[in-house]
PDB file of C-alpha atoms in Angstrom:
ATOM      1  CA  MET A   9      -2.228  -5.857 -13.299  1.00 78.00           C
ATOM      2  CA  SER A  10      -1.253  -3.070 -11.462  1.00 88.00           C
ATOM      3  CA  LYS A  11       2.636  -2.196 -11.731  1.00 94.00           C
ATOM      4  CA  TYR A  12       2.285  -2.028  -7.765  1.00 95.00           C
ATOM      5  CA  ASP A  13       0.532  -5.406  -6.990  1.00 96.00           C
ATOM      6  CA  SER A  14       3.287  -6.906  -5.429  1.00 97.00           C
ATOM      7  CA  LEU A  15       3.765  -4.187  -3.138  1.00 97.00           C
ATOM      8  CA  TRP A  16      -0.245  -4.360  -2.001  1.00 97.00           C
ATOM      9  CA  LYS A  17      -0.055  -7.968  -1.764  1.00 97.00           C
ATOM     10  CA  HIS A  18       3.047  -7.549   0.688  1.00 97.00           C
ATOM     11  CA  ILE A  19       1.088  -5.277   2.588  1.00 97.00           C
ATOM     12  CA  GLN A  20      -1.725  -7.330   2.755  1.00 96.00           C
ATOM     13  CA  ARG A  21       0.379 -10.343   3.814  1.00 96.00           C
ATOM     14  CA  SER A  22       1.715  -8.148   6.488  1.00 95.00           C
ATOM     15  CA  ARG A  23      -1.574  -8.272   8.509  1.00 90.00           C
ATOM     16  CA  GLU A  24      -0.249  -4.846  10.565  1.00 92.00           C
ATOM     17  CA  ASP A  25      -2.654  -2.324  11.523  1.00 95.00           C
ATOM     18  CA  GLY A  26       0.014   0.110  10.089  1.00 96.00           C
ATOM     19  CA  LEU A  27       3.029  -0.030   8.161  1.00 97.00           C
ATOM     20  CA  ASP A  28       5.835   2.215   7.693  1.00 98.00           C
ATOM     21  CA  LEU A  29       8.047   1.358   4.488  1.00 98.00           C
ATOM     22  CA  THR A  30      10.900   3.537   3.148  1.00 98.00           C
ATOM     23  CA  PHE A  31      10.945   4.780  -0.460  1.00 98.00           C
ATOM     24  CA  ASP A  32      14.058   2.271  -0.799  1.00 98.00           C
ATOM     25  CA  GLU A  33      11.995  -0.686   0.517  1.00 98.00           C
ATOM     26  CA  ILE A  34       8.999   0.085  -1.609  1.00 98.00           C
ATOM     27  CA  ALA A  35      11.167   0.056  -4.582  1.00 98.00           C
ATOM     28  CA  ALA A  36      12.442  -3.378  -3.560  1.00 98.00           C
ATOM     29  CA  ILE A  37       9.510  -5.031  -3.060  1.00 98.00           C
ATOM     30  CA  ALA A  38       7.600  -3.452  -6.067  1.00 97.00           C
ATOM     31  CA  GLY A  39      10.607  -3.663  -8.097  1.00 97.00           C
ATOM     32  CA  LEU A  40      10.863  -0.423  -9.417  1.00 95.00           C
ATOM     33  CA  PRO A  41      11.470   2.772  -7.842  1.00 94.00           C
ATOM     34  CA  ILE A  42       8.413   5.000  -6.148  1.00 93.00           C
ATOM     35  CA  ASP A  43       7.436   7.864  -8.518  1.00 93.00           C
ATOM     36  CA  HIS A  44       4.538  10.721  -9.243  1.00 92.00           C
ATOM     37  CA  SER A  45       2.537   8.035 -10.318  1.00 93.00           C
ATOM     38  CA  PHE A  46       2.264   6.240  -7.125  1.00 94.00           C
ATOM     39  CA  LEU A  47      -0.735   8.944  -5.966  1.00 93.00           C
ATOM     40  CA  ASN A  48      -2.623   7.700  -9.112  1.00 93.00           C
ATOM     41  CA  TYR A  49      -2.305   4.229  -8.029  1.00 95.00           C
ATOM     42  CA  LYS A  50      -2.295   4.381  -4.337  1.00 95.00           C
ATOM     43  CA  LYS A  51      -6.180   4.495  -4.657  1.00 95.00           C
ATOM     44  CA  GLU A  52      -5.844   0.479  -5.780  1.00 96.00           C
ATOM     45  CA  LEU A  53      -4.813  -0.386  -2.020  1.00 96.00           C
ATOM     46  CA  LEU A  54      -8.189  -0.020  -0.702  1.00 96.00           C
ATOM     47  CA  ASP A  55      -9.079  -3.445  -2.557  1.00 95.00           C
ATOM     48  CA  TYR A  56      -6.640  -4.773  -0.326  1.00 96.00           C
ATOM     49  CA  GLY A  57      -8.335  -3.691   2.637  1.00 96.00           C
ATOM     50  CA  TYR A  58      -5.287  -0.813   3.417  1.00 97.00           C
ATOM     51  CA  GLU A  59      -5.004   2.870   2.323  1.00 97.00           C
ATOM     52  CA  VAL A  60      -1.830   5.212   2.007  1.00 97.00           C
ATOM     53  CA  GLY A  61      -1.418   7.148   4.852  1.00 96.00           C
ATOM     54  CA  LYS A  62       1.084   9.789   5.252  1.00 96.00           C
ATOM     55  CA  ILE A  63       3.707  10.270   2.385  1.00 97.00           C
ATOM     56  CA  SER A  64       7.130  12.072   3.842  1.00 97.00           C
ATOM     57  CA  LEU A  65       9.622  13.434   1.293  1.00 96.00           C
ATOM     58  CA  LYS A  66      11.675  14.448   3.770  1.00 98.00           C
ATOM     59  CA  ASN A  67      12.035  11.238   5.165  1.00 98.00           C
ATOM     60  CA  LYS A  68      11.213   9.505   2.487  1.00 97.00           C
ATOM     61  CA  THR A  69       9.041   7.133   4.171  1.00 98.00           C
ATOM     62  CA  VAL A  70       4.936   6.065   3.252  1.00 98.00           C
ATOM     63  CA  HIS A  71       2.845   5.089   6.173  1.00 98.00           C
ATOM     64  CA  PHE A  72       0.109   2.440   5.376  1.00 98.00           C
ATOM     65  CA  LYS A  73      -3.094   1.744   7.398  1.00 97.00           C
ATOM     66  CA  LYS A  74      -5.340  -0.923   7.542  1.00 96.00           C
ATOM     67  CA  LEU A  75      -9.260   0.062   6.898  1.00 95.00           C
ATOM     68  CA  ARG A  76     -11.499  -0.923   9.581  1.00 86.00           C
ATOM     69  CA  GLU A  77     -14.231  -3.446   8.718  1.00 70.00           C
ATOM     70  CA  ALA A  78     -17.067  -1.506   7.272  1.00 54.00           C
ATOM     71  CA  GLY A  79     -20.475  -2.669   5.417  1.00 49.00           C
ATOM     72  CA  ASN A  80     -19.212  -3.054   1.987  1.00 45.00           C
ATOM     73  CA  LEU A  81     -15.854  -3.247   2.336  1.00 49.00           C
ATOM     74  CA  VAL A  82     -14.507  -6.736   1.159  1.00 48.00           C
ATOM     75  CA  SER A  83     -10.855  -6.778   0.713  1.00 49.00           C
ATOM     76  CA  ARG A  84      -9.333  -9.150  -2.278  1.00 50.00           C
ATOM     77  CA  ALA A  85      -8.284 -11.698   0.661  1.00 49.00           C
ATOM     78  CA  ARG A  86     -11.745 -12.929   1.359  1.00 47.00           C
ATOM     79  CA  ARG A  87     -13.236 -12.818  -2.556  1.00 44.00           C
TER      80      ARG A  87
END
């Protein structure tokens, strides 16, 4: 279990093609503040059918985008 699982599940449940969250919103959802380790954990989001797009340090936001259906891509929602 990842420390960001609650965030990944929140993003997956949104079913949006794209989603912008502030660092504060991420902290509230994940139960911990975003830090440098987020860069290592972000690849886990691929298992949920999304990827991390742009991270804006200036605006303190992260853009998440839904992956297009591809041959071998199966999100956890379908397992």
